C-alpha positions as a Markdown table, in Angstrom:
| # | Residue | x | y | z |
|---|---|---|---|---|
| 1 | Met | 87.3 | 118.5 | 110.4 |
| 2 | Thr | 86.5 | 114.8 | 110.6 |
| 3 | Met | 89.5 | 112.9 | 109.5 |
| 4 | Ile | 88.6 | 109.6 | 107.1 |
| 5 | Pro | 90.6 | 106.9 | 108.0 |
| 6 | Leu | 92.2 | 104.8 | 105.2 |
| 7 | Phe | 90.6 | 101.6 | 106.1 |
| 8 | Pro | 87.1 | 102.0 | 107.6 |
| 9 | Gly | 87.2 | 99.1 | 110.3 |
| 10 | Ala | 90.5 | 100.6 | 111.9 |
| 11 | Val | 88.7 | 102.5 | 114.4 |
| 12 | Ala | 86.2 | 100.0 | 115.1 |
| 13 | Ala | 88.7 | 97.0 | 115.5 |
| 14 | Pro | 92.1 | 98.4 | 116.0 |
| 15 | Arg | 94.3 | 95.1 | 116.3 |
| 16 | Val | 95.0 | 94.1 | 112.8 |
| 17 | Pro | 94.1 | 90.4 | 112.7 |
| 18 | Pro | 97.1 | 87.9 | 112.6 |
| 19 | Arg | 96.1 | 86.4 | 109.2 |
| 20 | Leu | 96.3 | 89.8 | 107.5 |
| 21 | Val | 99.7 | 90.1 | 109.4 |
| 22 | Ala | 101.0 | 87.0 | 108.0 |
| 23 | Leu | 99.4 | 88.3 | 104.7 |
| 24 | Phe | 101.7 | 91.1 | 105.1 |
| 25 | Ala | 104.5 | 89.2 | 106.0 |
| 26 | Cys | 104.4 | 86.8 | 103.2 |
| 27 | Gly | 103.4 | 89.2 | 100.4 |
| 28 | Ser | 106.2 | 91.2 | 101.2 |
| 29 | Gly | 108.4 | 88.2 | 101.2 |
| 30 | Leu | 107.3 | 86.7 | 97.8 |
| 31 | Ser | 107.3 | 90.3 | 96.2 |
| 32 | Val | 111.1 | 91.2 | 97.2 |
| 33 | Ala | 112.2 | 87.7 | 96.4 |
| 34 | Asn | 111.5 | 88.5 | 92.7 |
| 35 | Val | 114.2 | 91.2 | 92.9 |
| 36 | Tyr | 117.0 | 88.6 | 94.0 |
| 37 | Tyr | 116.0 | 85.4 | 92.0 |
| 38 | Ala | 119.0 | 86.2 | 89.3 |
| 39 | Gln | 122.2 | 86.3 | 91.9 |
| 40 | Pro | 122.9 | 82.8 | 92.0 |
| 41 | Leu | 121.7 | 82.0 | 88.2 |
| 42 | Leu | 124.0 | 84.6 | 86.3 |
| 43 | Gly | 126.4 | 81.7 | 85.4 |
| 44 | Ser | 123.5 | 79.7 | 84.1 |
| 45 | Leu | 122.2 | 83.6 | 82.3 |
| 46 | Ala | 126.0 | 84.3 | 81.0 |
| 47 | Ala | 125.8 | 80.8 | 79.3 |
| 48 | Asp | 122.3 | 80.7 | 77.6 |
| 49 | Phe | 122.7 | 84.5 | 76.3 |
| 50 | Ala | 126.5 | 84.3 | 75.8 |
| 51 | Ile | 127.2 | 87.0 | 78.2 |
| 52 | Ser | 130.6 | 87.0 | 79.3 |
| 53 | Pro | 131.5 | 86.7 | 83.0 |
| 54 | Ala | 132.6 | 90.3 | 82.7 |
| 55 | Thr | 129.4 | 91.8 | 81.7 |
| 56 | Ile | 126.6 | 89.1 | 83.1 |
| 57 | Gly | 126.9 | 92.1 | 86.2 |
| 58 | Gly | 124.3 | 94.2 | 84.0 |
| 59 | Val | 121.7 | 91.9 | 84.6 |
| 60 | Ile | 121.9 | 93.0 | 88.5 |
| 61 | Thr | 122.4 | 96.2 | 87.6 |
| 62 | Ala | 119.4 | 96.2 | 85.7 |
| 63 | Thr | 117.2 | 95.1 | 88.5 |
| 64 | Gln | 118.6 | 97.7 | 90.8 |
| 65 | Ala | 118.1 | 100.4 | 88.4 |
| 66 | Gly | 114.2 | 99.1 | 88.3 |
| 67 | Ser | 114.3 | 99.6 | 92.1 |
| 68 | Ile | 115.1 | 102.8 | 92.4 |
| 69 | Val | 112.8 | 104.1 | 89.8 |
| 70 | Ala | 110.1 | 102.4 | 91.8 |
| 71 | Leu | 111.1 | 103.9 | 94.8 |
| 72 | Leu | 110.9 | 107.5 | 93.0 |
| 73 | Met | 108.1 | 106.9 | 90.6 |
| 74 | Leu | 105.5 | 104.2 | 91.5 |
| 75 | Val | 105.8 | 103.8 | 95.6 |
| 76 | Pro | 104.2 | 107.3 | 96.1 |
| 77 | Leu | 101.5 | 106.3 | 94.1 |
| 78 | Gly | 100.1 | 104.5 | 97.5 |
| 79 | Asp | 99.4 | 108.3 | 98.9 |
| 80 | Arg | 97.3 | 108.8 | 96.1 |
| 81 | Leu | 95.4 | 106.0 | 94.7 |
| 82 | Asp | 93.4 | 103.2 | 96.0 |
| 83 | Arg | 96.1 | 100.8 | 97.2 |
| 84 | Arg | 94.4 | 97.5 | 97.1 |
| 85 | Arg | 93.6 | 98.4 | 93.3 |
| 86 | Leu | 97.4 | 99.3 | 92.8 |
| 87 | Met | 98.5 | 96.5 | 94.3 |
| 88 | Leu | 96.3 | 94.2 | 92.0 |
| 89 | Val | 97.7 | 96.2 | 88.8 |
| 90 | Gln | 101.2 | 96.2 | 89.7 |
| 91 | Ala | 101.2 | 92.0 | 90.9 |
| 92 | Val | 99.6 | 91.2 | 87.4 |
| 93 | Leu | 102.1 | 93.3 | 85.6 |
| 94 | Leu | 104.8 | 91.5 | 87.8 |
| 95 | Ala | 103.8 | 88.4 | 87.0 |
| 96 | Leu | 103.9 | 89.5 | 83.1 |
| 97 | Ala | 107.5 | 90.6 | 83.3 |
| 98 | Leu | 108.2 | 87.2 | 85.1 |
| 99 | Ala | 106.8 | 85.4 | 82.2 |
| 100 | Cys | 108.9 | 87.5 | 79.8 |
| 101 | Val | 112.0 | 86.7 | 81.9 |
| 102 | Ala | 111.3 | 83.0 | 81.8 |
| 103 | Met | 110.7 | 83.0 | 78.0 |
| 104 | Ala | 113.3 | 85.3 | 76.9 |
| 105 | Cys | 115.6 | 84.2 | 73.8 |
| 106 | Gln | 117.6 | 87.8 | 73.5 |
| 107 | Thr | 119.8 | 89.7 | 75.9 |
| 108 | Ala | 118.3 | 93.0 | 75.2 |
| 109 | Leu | 114.8 | 91.1 | 76.4 |
| 110 | Leu | 116.4 | 89.6 | 79.2 |
| 111 | Leu | 117.4 | 92.9 | 80.4 |
| 112 | Ala | 114.5 | 94.7 | 79.7 |
| 113 | Gly | 112.3 | 91.9 | 81.9 |
| 114 | Met | 114.8 | 92.2 | 84.8 |
| 115 | Leu | 114.5 | 96.1 | 84.8 |
| 116 | Ala | 110.5 | 95.5 | 85.0 |
| 117 | Val | 111.1 | 92.8 | 87.8 |
| 118 | Gly | 113.1 | 95.0 | 89.8 |
| 119 | Leu | 110.4 | 98.0 | 89.5 |
| 120 | Leu | 107.3 | 96.0 | 90.0 |
| 121 | Gly | 108.9 | 93.9 | 92.7 |
| 122 | Thr | 110.4 | 96.9 | 95.0 |
| 123 | Ala | 106.9 | 98.7 | 94.1 |
| 124 | Met | 104.8 | 95.8 | 95.6 |
| 125 | Thr | 107.0 | 95.3 | 98.6 |
| 126 | Gln | 107.1 | 98.7 | 99.5 |
| 127 | Gly | 103.4 | 99.1 | 99.2 |
| 128 | Leu | 102.6 | 96.5 | 101.3 |
| 129 | Ile | 104.9 | 97.6 | 103.9 |
| 130 | Ala | 103.0 | 101.0 | 103.8 |
| 131 | Thr | 99.7 | 99.3 | 103.5 |
| 132 | Ala | 100.7 | 97.1 | 106.7 |
| 133 | Ala | 101.5 | 100.7 | 108.5 |
| 134 | Ser | 98.2 | 102.6 | 107.4 |
| 135 | Ala | 95.9 | 99.5 | 108.3 |
| 136 | Ala | 97.7 | 99.5 | 111.6 |
| 137 | Asp | 96.4 | 101.7 | 114.8 |
| 138 | Ala | 98.9 | 103.9 | 116.1 |
| 139 | Ser | 99.5 | 101.2 | 119.2 |
| 140 | Glu | 100.1 | 98.6 | 117.2 |
| 141 | Arg | 102.0 | 99.9 | 114.1 |
| 142 | Gly | 105.7 | 98.8 | 115.0 |
| 143 | Arg | 104.6 | 95.4 | 115.2 |
| 144 | Val | 102.8 | 95.2 | 112.2 |
| 145 | Val | 105.7 | 96.7 | 110.3 |
| 146 | Gly | 107.8 | 94.6 | 112.0 |
| 147 | Ala | 106.2 | 91.6 | 110.8 |
| 148 | Ala | 106.3 | 93.0 | 107.2 |
| 149 | Gln | 109.7 | 93.9 | 107.2 |
| 150 | Gly | 110.6 | 90.4 | 108.7 |
| 151 | Gly | 109.2 | 88.9 | 105.7 |
| 152 | Val | 111.5 | 91.2 | 103.8 |
| 153 | Val | 114.3 | 89.5 | 105.1 |
| 154 | Ile | 113.2 | 86.3 | 105.0 |
| 155 | Gly | 112.1 | 86.5 | 101.3 |
| 156 | Leu | 115.6 | 87.8 | 100.1 |
| 157 | Leu | 117.5 | 85.1 | 102.2 |
| 158 | Leu | 115.5 | 82.2 | 101.0 |
| 159 | Ala | 115.1 | 83.6 | 97.3 |
| 160 | Arg | 118.9 | 82.6 | 96.5 |
| 161 | Val | 118.5 | 79.3 | 98.1 |
| 162 | Leu | 115.1 | 78.6 | 96.4 |
| 163 | Ala | 116.1 | 80.0 | 93.2 |
| 164 | Gly | 119.2 | 77.6 | 93.4 |
| 165 | Val | 117.5 | 74.4 | 94.2 |
| 166 | Val | 114.7 | 75.0 | 91.1 |
| 167 | Ala | 117.6 | 75.9 | 88.5 |
| 168 | Asp | 119.3 | 72.4 | 88.9 |
| 169 | Ala | 116.4 | 70.8 | 89.4 |
| 170 | Ala | 114.5 | 72.2 | 86.2 |
| 171 | Gly | 116.6 | 74.7 | 84.7 |
| 172 | Trp | 116.5 | 78.8 | 85.3 |
| 173 | Arg | 113.6 | 79.5 | 83.4 |
| 174 | Trp | 111.1 | 77.3 | 85.8 |
| 175 | Val | 112.5 | 79.8 | 88.3 |
| 176 | Tyr | 110.7 | 82.4 | 86.5 |
| 177 | Leu | 107.5 | 80.6 | 85.9 |
| 178 | Leu | 106.9 | 79.9 | 89.3 |
| 179 | Ala | 107.5 | 83.0 | 90.4 |
| 180 | Ala | 105.0 | 84.3 | 87.8 |
| 181 | Ala | 102.5 | 81.8 | 89.2 |
| 182 | Thr | 102.9 | 83.0 | 92.5 |
| 183 | Met | 102.4 | 86.3 | 92.2 |
| 184 | Leu | 99.3 | 85.5 | 90.5 |
| 185 | Ala | 98.4 | 83.5 | 93.5 |
| 186 | Leu | 99.3 | 86.5 | 95.8 |
| 187 | Ala | 97.0 | 89.0 | 93.8 |
| 188 | Ala | 93.9 | 87.2 | 94.0 |
| 189 | Leu | 94.6 | 86.7 | 97.8 |
| 190 | Leu | 95.4 | 90.3 | 98.4 |
| 191 | Trp | 92.3 | 91.4 | 96.3 |
| 192 | Thr | 90.0 | 89.0 | 98.6 |
| 193 | Ala | 91.5 | 89.8 | 102.2 |
| 194 | Leu | 92.9 | 93.6 | 101.9 |
| 195 | Pro | 90.1 | 95.7 | 103.5 |
| 196 | Ala | 88.5 | 98.1 | 100.7 |
| 197 | Gln | 90.0 | 101.4 | 101.2 |
| 198 | Ala | 87.5 | 104.6 | 101.9 |
| 199 | Arg | 86.9 | 106.5 | 99.0 |
| 200 | Thr | 88.6 | 110.2 | 99.0 |
| 201 | Arg | 89.3 | 112.3 | 96.1 |
| 202 | Pro | 92.8 | 113.0 | 95.4 |
| 203 | Ser | 94.3 | 116.1 | 96.4 |
| 204 | Leu | 97.8 | 116.2 | 94.7 |
| 205 | Ser | 98.6 | 115.9 | 91.0 |
| 206 | Tyr | 101.0 | 113.0 | 90.1 |
| 207 | Gly | 103.7 | 115.8 | 89.3 |
| 208 | Ala | 102.8 | 117.2 | 92.7 |
| 209 | Leu | 103.0 | 114.1 | 94.4 |
| 210 | Leu | 106.5 | 113.3 | 93.7 |
| 211 | Leu | 107.8 | 116.9 | 94.2 |
| 212 | Ser | 106.3 | 116.4 | 97.4 |
| 213 | Met | 108.7 | 114.1 | 98.4 |
| 214 | Leu | 111.5 | 116.8 | 98.3 |
| 215 | Ala | 109.6 | 118.5 | 100.7 |
| 216 | Leu | 109.3 | 115.5 | 103.1 |
| 217 | Leu | 113.1 | 115.2 | 102.7 |
| 218 | Arg | 113.4 | 119.1 | 103.8 |
| 219 | His | 111.1 | 119.6 | 106.7 |
| 220 | Glu | 110.7 | 116.0 | 108.2 |
| 221 | Arg | 113.4 | 116.0 | 111.1 |
| 222 | Met | 112.6 | 112.4 | 111.8 |
| 223 | Leu | 113.0 | 111.3 | 108.6 |
| 224 | Gln | 116.1 | 113.2 | 108.0 |
| 225 | Ile | 117.5 | 111.6 | 111.4 |
| 226 | Arg | 116.3 | 108.4 | 110.8 |
| 227 | Gly | 117.6 | 107.9 | 107.2 |
| 228 | Val | 120.8 | 109.3 | 108.2 |
| 229 | Ile | 120.7 | 106.1 | 110.7 |
| 230 | Ala | 119.5 | 104.0 | 108.1 |
| 231 | Leu | 122.1 | 105.1 | 105.4 |
| 232 | Leu | 125.4 | 104.5 | 107.9 |
| 233 | Met | 123.4 | 101.1 | 108.6 |
| 234 | Phe | 123.0 | 99.9 | 105.7 |
| 235 | Ala | 126.5 | 101.0 | 104.4 |
| 236 | Ala | 128.1 | 98.7 | 107.8 |
| 237 | Phe | 126.0 | 95.7 | 106.4 |
| 238 | Ser | 126.9 | 96.0 | 103.0 |
| 239 | Ile | 130.4 | 96.3 | 103.7 |
| 240 | Phe | 130.7 | 93.1 | 105.4 |
| 241 | Trp | 128.8 | 91.5 | 102.9 |
| 242 | Ser | 129.9 | 92.5 | 99.8 |
| 243 | Ala | 133.6 | 91.5 | 101.1 |
| 244 | Leu | 132.7 | 88.6 | 103.0 |
| 245 | Val | 133.2 | 86.1 | 99.8 |
| 246 | Leu | 136.7 | 87.6 | 99.3 |
| 247 | Pro | 138.4 | 85.8 | 102.1 |
| 248 | Leu | 136.2 | 82.5 | 102.5 |
| 249 | Ser | 136.8 | 81.9 | 98.5 |
| 250 | Ala | 140.6 | 81.8 | 99.2 |
| 251 | Pro | 142.6 | 79.6 | 101.5 |
| 252 | Pro | 142.5 | 78.3 | 103.8 |
| 253 | Phe | 139.2 | 78.2 | 103.7 |
| 254 | Ala | 138.2 | 77.9 | 99.5 |
| 255 | Leu | 134.6 | 77.7 | 100.0 |
| 256 | Ser | 132.3 | 77.1 | 97.4 |
| 257 | His | 129.9 | 79.8 | 96.4 |
| 258 | Ser | 127.1 | 77.9 | 97.8 |
| 259 | Ala | 128.6 | 77.2 | 100.8 |
| 260 | Ile | 129.5 | 80.9 | 101.5 |
| 261 | Gly | 125.7 | 81.7 | 100.8 |
| 262 | Ala | 124.9 | 79.4 | 103.5 |
| 263 | Phe | 125.9 | 81.7 | 105.9 |
| 264 | Gly | 123.0 | 84.1 | 104.8 |
| 265 | Leu | 120.7 | 82.3 | 106.3 |
| 266 | Val | 121.8 | 82.9 | 109.7 |
| 267 | Gly | 120.5 | 86.2 | 108.9 |
| 268 | Val | 117.2 | 84.7 | 109.8 |
| 269 | Ala | 117.5 | 85.5 | 113.4 |
| 270 | Gly | 117.3 | 89.2 | 112.6 |
| 271 | Ala | 114.2 | 88.6 | 110.5 |
| 272 | Leu | 112.7 | 87.0 | 114.0 |
| 273 | Ala | 114.3 | 89.9 | 115.9 |
| 274 | Ala | 112.6 | 92.4 | 114.1 |
| 275 | Gly | 109.0 | 92.1 | 115.4 |
| 276 | Lys | 110.2 | 92.4 | 118.8 |
| 277 | Ala | 111.7 | 95.6 | 118.0 |
| 278 | Gly | 108.3 | 97.0 | 116.8 |
| 279 | Ser | 106.6 | 96.1 | 119.7 |
| 280 | Trp | 109.2 | 97.8 | 121.5 |
| 281 | Ala | 108.6 | 101.2 | 119.1 |
| 282 | Asp | 104.8 | 100.8 | 119.7 |
| 283 | Arg | 105.6 | 101.1 | 123.7 |
| 284 | Gly | 107.5 | 104.4 | 123.4 |
| 285 | Leu | 110.6 | 102.4 | 123.6 |
| 286 | Gly | 111.8 | 103.0 | 120.3 |
| 287 | Gln | 115.2 | 105.3 | 121.4 |
| 288 | Arg | 116.0 | 103.0 | 124.1 |
| 289 | Ala | 115.6 | 100.0 | 121.4 |
| 290 | Thr | 118.1 | 102.1 | 118.9 |
| 291 | Gly | 120.9 | 102.4 | 121.6 |
| 292 | Ile | 120.6 | 98.4 | 122.0 |
| 293 | Ala | 120.7 | 97.8 | 118.6 |
| 294 | Leu | 123.4 | 100.0 | 117.5 |
| 295 | Gly | 125.6 | 98.7 | 120.1 |
| 296 | Leu | 125.1 | 95.3 | 118.7 |
| 297 | Leu | 125.8 | 96.6 | 115.6 |
| 298 | Val | 129.2 | 98.2 | 116.6 |
| 299 | Leu | 129.7 | 95.1 | 118.8 |
| 300 | Ala | 129.3 | 92.3 | 116.1 |
| 301 | Trp | 132.9 | 93.5 | 114.2 |
| 302 | Leu | 134.6 | 91.9 | 117.1 |
| 303 | Pro | 133.4 | 88.1 | 116.5 |
| 304 | Leu | 133.5 | 89.1 | 112.6 |
| 305 | Gly | 137.1 | 90.6 | 113.0 |
| 306 | Leu | 138.1 | 87.1 | 114.2 |
| 307 | Leu | 137.4 | 85.2 | 111.4 |
| 308 | His | 140.7 | 83.4 | 110.3 |
| 309 | Arg | 140.2 | 82.0 | 113.9 |
| 310 | Ser | 137.3 | 80.3 | 113.8 |
| 311 | Leu | 134.0 | 80.0 | 111.6 |
| 312 | Trp | 131.8 | 80.0 | 114.8 |
| 313 | Leu | 132.9 | 83.3 | 115.7 |
| 314 | Leu | 131.5 | 84.2 | 112.3 |
| 315 | Gly | 128.3 | 82.9 | 112.6 |
| 316 | Leu | 128.2 | 84.5 | 115.8 |
| 317 | Gly | 129.0 | 88.3 | 114.2 |
| 318 | Ile | 126.2 | 87.5 | 111.3 |
| 319 | Val | 123.7 | 86.6 | 114.0 |
| 320 | Leu | 124.8 | 89.9 | 116.3 |
| 321 | Leu | 125.1 | 92.1 | 112.8 |
| 322 | Asp | 121.8 | 90.9 | 111.4 |
| 323 | Ile | 119.8 | 91.4 | 114.7 |
| 324 | Gly | 121.2 | 95.1 | 114.9 |
| 325 | Ala | 120.6 | 95.8 | 111.5 |
| 326 | Gln | 116.9 | 94.6 | 111.2 |
| 327 | Ala | 116.0 | 96.0 | 114.3 |
| 328 | Ile | 117.2 | 99.5 | 113.5 |
| 329 | Gln | 115.0 | 99.1 | 110.4 |
| 330 | Val | 112.2 | 98.4 | 112.1 |
| 331 | Leu | 112.5 | 100.9 | 114.7 |
| 332 | Asn | 113.3 | 103.6 | 111.5 |
| 333 | Gln | 109.9 | 102.5 | 109.6 |
| 334 | Ser | 107.7 | 103.0 | 112.8 |
| 335 | Met | 108.9 | 106.0 | 113.8 |
| 336 | Ile | 108.6 | 108.1 | 110.5 |
| 337 | Phe | 105.1 | 106.4 | 109.9 |
| 338 | Arg | 104.2 | 108.4 | 113.2 |
| 339 | Ser | 105.2 | 112.2 | 111.6 |
| 340 | Arg | 102.5 | 111.8 | 108.8 |
| 341 | Pro | 99.9 | 109.1 | 108.6 |
| 342 | Asp | 98.7 | 110.5 | 105.0 |
| 343 | Ala | 102.1 | 110.1 | 103.2 |
| 344 | His | 103.3 | 106.5 | 104.4 |
| 345 | Ser | 103.9 | 105.7 | 100.7 |
| 346 | Arg | 106.0 | 108.5 | 100.0 |
| 347 | Leu | 107.9 | 108.2 | 103.5 |
| 348 | Val | 108.8 | 104.8 | 102.8 |
| 349 | Gly | 109.7 | 105.8 | 99.3 |
| 350 | Cys | 112.2 | 108.6 | 100.7 |
| 351 | Tyr | 113.3 | 106.4 | 103.5 |
| 352 | Met | 114.8 | 103.7 | 101.1 |
| 353 | Leu | 116.8 | 106.1 | 99.1 |
| 354 | Phe | 118.6 | 106.4 | 101.8 |
| 355 | Tyr | 119.1 | 102.7 | 101.8 |
| 356 | Ala | 119.9 | 102.7 | 98.8 |
| 357 | Val | 123.2 | 105.2 | 98.9 |
| 358 | Gly | 124.4 | 103.8 | 101.8 |
| 359 | Ser | 124.3 | 100.2 | 100.3 |
| 360 | Gly | 126.2 | 101.3 | 97.0 |
| 361 | Ala | 128.5 | 103.4 | 99.3 |
| 362 | Gly | 129.4 | 100.4 | 101.8 |
| 363 | Ala | 129.5 | 98.2 | 98.9 |
| 364 | Leu | 132.3 | 100.5 | 97.0 |
| 365 | Ala | 134.1 | 100.8 | 99.9 |
| 366 | Ala | 134.2 | 97.3 | 101.2 |
| 367 | Thr | 136.2 | 96.1 | 97.8 |
| 368 | Ala | 138.8 | 99.2 | 97.8 |
| 369 | Met | 139.4 | 98.6 | 101.7 |
| 370 | Tyr | 139.8 | 94.6 | 101.3 |
| 371 | Ala | 142.3 | 95.5 | 98.2 |
| 372 | Ala | 144.2 | 98.0 | 100.6 |
| 373 | Ala | 144.3 | 96.5 | 103.9 |
| 374 | Gly | 142.6 | 92.9 | 103.7 |
| 375 | Trp | 140.1 | 91.6 | 106.2 |
| 376 | Thr | 141.2 | 93.2 | 109.1 |
| 377 | Gly | 140.6 | 96.4 | 107.3 |
| 378 | Val | 137.3 | 95.9 | 106.3 |
| 379 | Cys | 136.3 | 95.3 | 109.8 |
| 380 | Trp | 138.0 | 98.6 | 111.1 |
| 381 | Leu | 135.9 | 100.1 | 108.5 |
| 382 | Gly | 132.7 | 98.7 | 109.2 |
| 383 | Ala | 133.3 | 99.1 | 113.0 |
| 384 | Gly | 133.9 | 102.7 | 112.4 |
| 385 | Val | 130.9 | 103.4 | 110.2 |
| 386 | Ser | 128.8 | 101.6 | 113.2 |
| 387 | Ala | 130.6 | 103.5 | 115.7 |
| 388 | Leu | 129.6 | 106.8 | 113.9 |
| 389 | Ala | 125.8 | 105.9 | 113.4 |
| 390 | Ala | 125.8 | 104.9 | 117.4 |
| 391 | Val | 127.4 | 108.8 | 117.9 |
| 392 | Phe | 125.0 | 110.7 | 115.4 |
| 393 | Trp | 122.2 | 108.7 | 117.4 |
| 394 | Ala | 123.5 | 110.0 | 120.7 |
| 395 | Leu | 123.6 | 113.5 | 119.5 |
| 396 | Ser | 119.8 | 113.5 | 117.8 |
| 397 | Leu | 118.5 | 112.5 | 120.6 |
| 398 | Arg | 117.6 | 116.4 | 121.8 |
| 399 | Trp | 115.8 | 117.1 | 118.7 |
| 400 | Thr | 113.8 | 113.7 | 118.1 |
| 401 | Pro | 111.2 | 112.3 | 120.5 |
| 402 | Ala | 111.2 | 108.5 | 121.9 |
């Protein structure tokens, strides 16, 4: 039986052009940024909508709820519909959702808009990663996916900075108006630059498509193993970032929230390392690279635990933590995409569910541990979860290829 390629030019020209790789990276970064713009704006939103500080976190909750729904309900559509058309529709709807947030005058409209932004922003981001994986030849898939994932990291890191700068200059509503205009521009660029998808007859109904995700979780061993590694890695990552504000905002540091947020920019190093990790996966060195990345993840907690001695050691620990975490993220995605070329969208949707569980559990555990044992306890917890991920990876080698 002859297989119809997702993108007709992939066989004749297996290497994805650099401009298309750059588009995947920039598009992923711009899409995911929409989900994180609200974090530095909570004070302004609370003042404008008369929401108490104790409940303003509901804005973030609405956005994250939309993200989870997207993983379950929207992202899998990429395996059934023309991804090019699907992303055009999603980008236009995302622009409308952002405009609704900018013009919201009631709390209910604000929350509904944030829910839609989380839904469509996540769908766009993960849809672009799945499209990047499908557009690439198997020999370069890790490199292309790594570039897209690097864009995601840079986008979520710079989103907070950009939102703060624009809000200080023109007010928080302009953050979302500019974001809406950016999404319309991205929609036009994606429509003209993405290769046309070969016309294929949908083999699964929408309901069957969603149910097939359960089958993937049940039968795809690579997804199961790399998903567990992702869950533990993201839990460790979330343990650190969820608790960091607590010691830095207290004496003797007493840093402002802006200064604390600036430490996140160190994470750009992780984004730069992500593409290299993808290249290693392309060369069949995925397992070896995973071991190195997990080693960095464990090692990072040593300088992080010495926070009270030096902020420079904190910066070193952040670099090691981010390089390890982002490399694992790219390696995981590169390796699970090999198993089912016909199910890239569903695979990324399933995989990111492990991320959501790990991040949520890590955040809860971090604050509880800080209350019980302070920053030292947090670091021991993070190191323990990181070591558990390394042990699990080592035990799983007998069941997974390189």
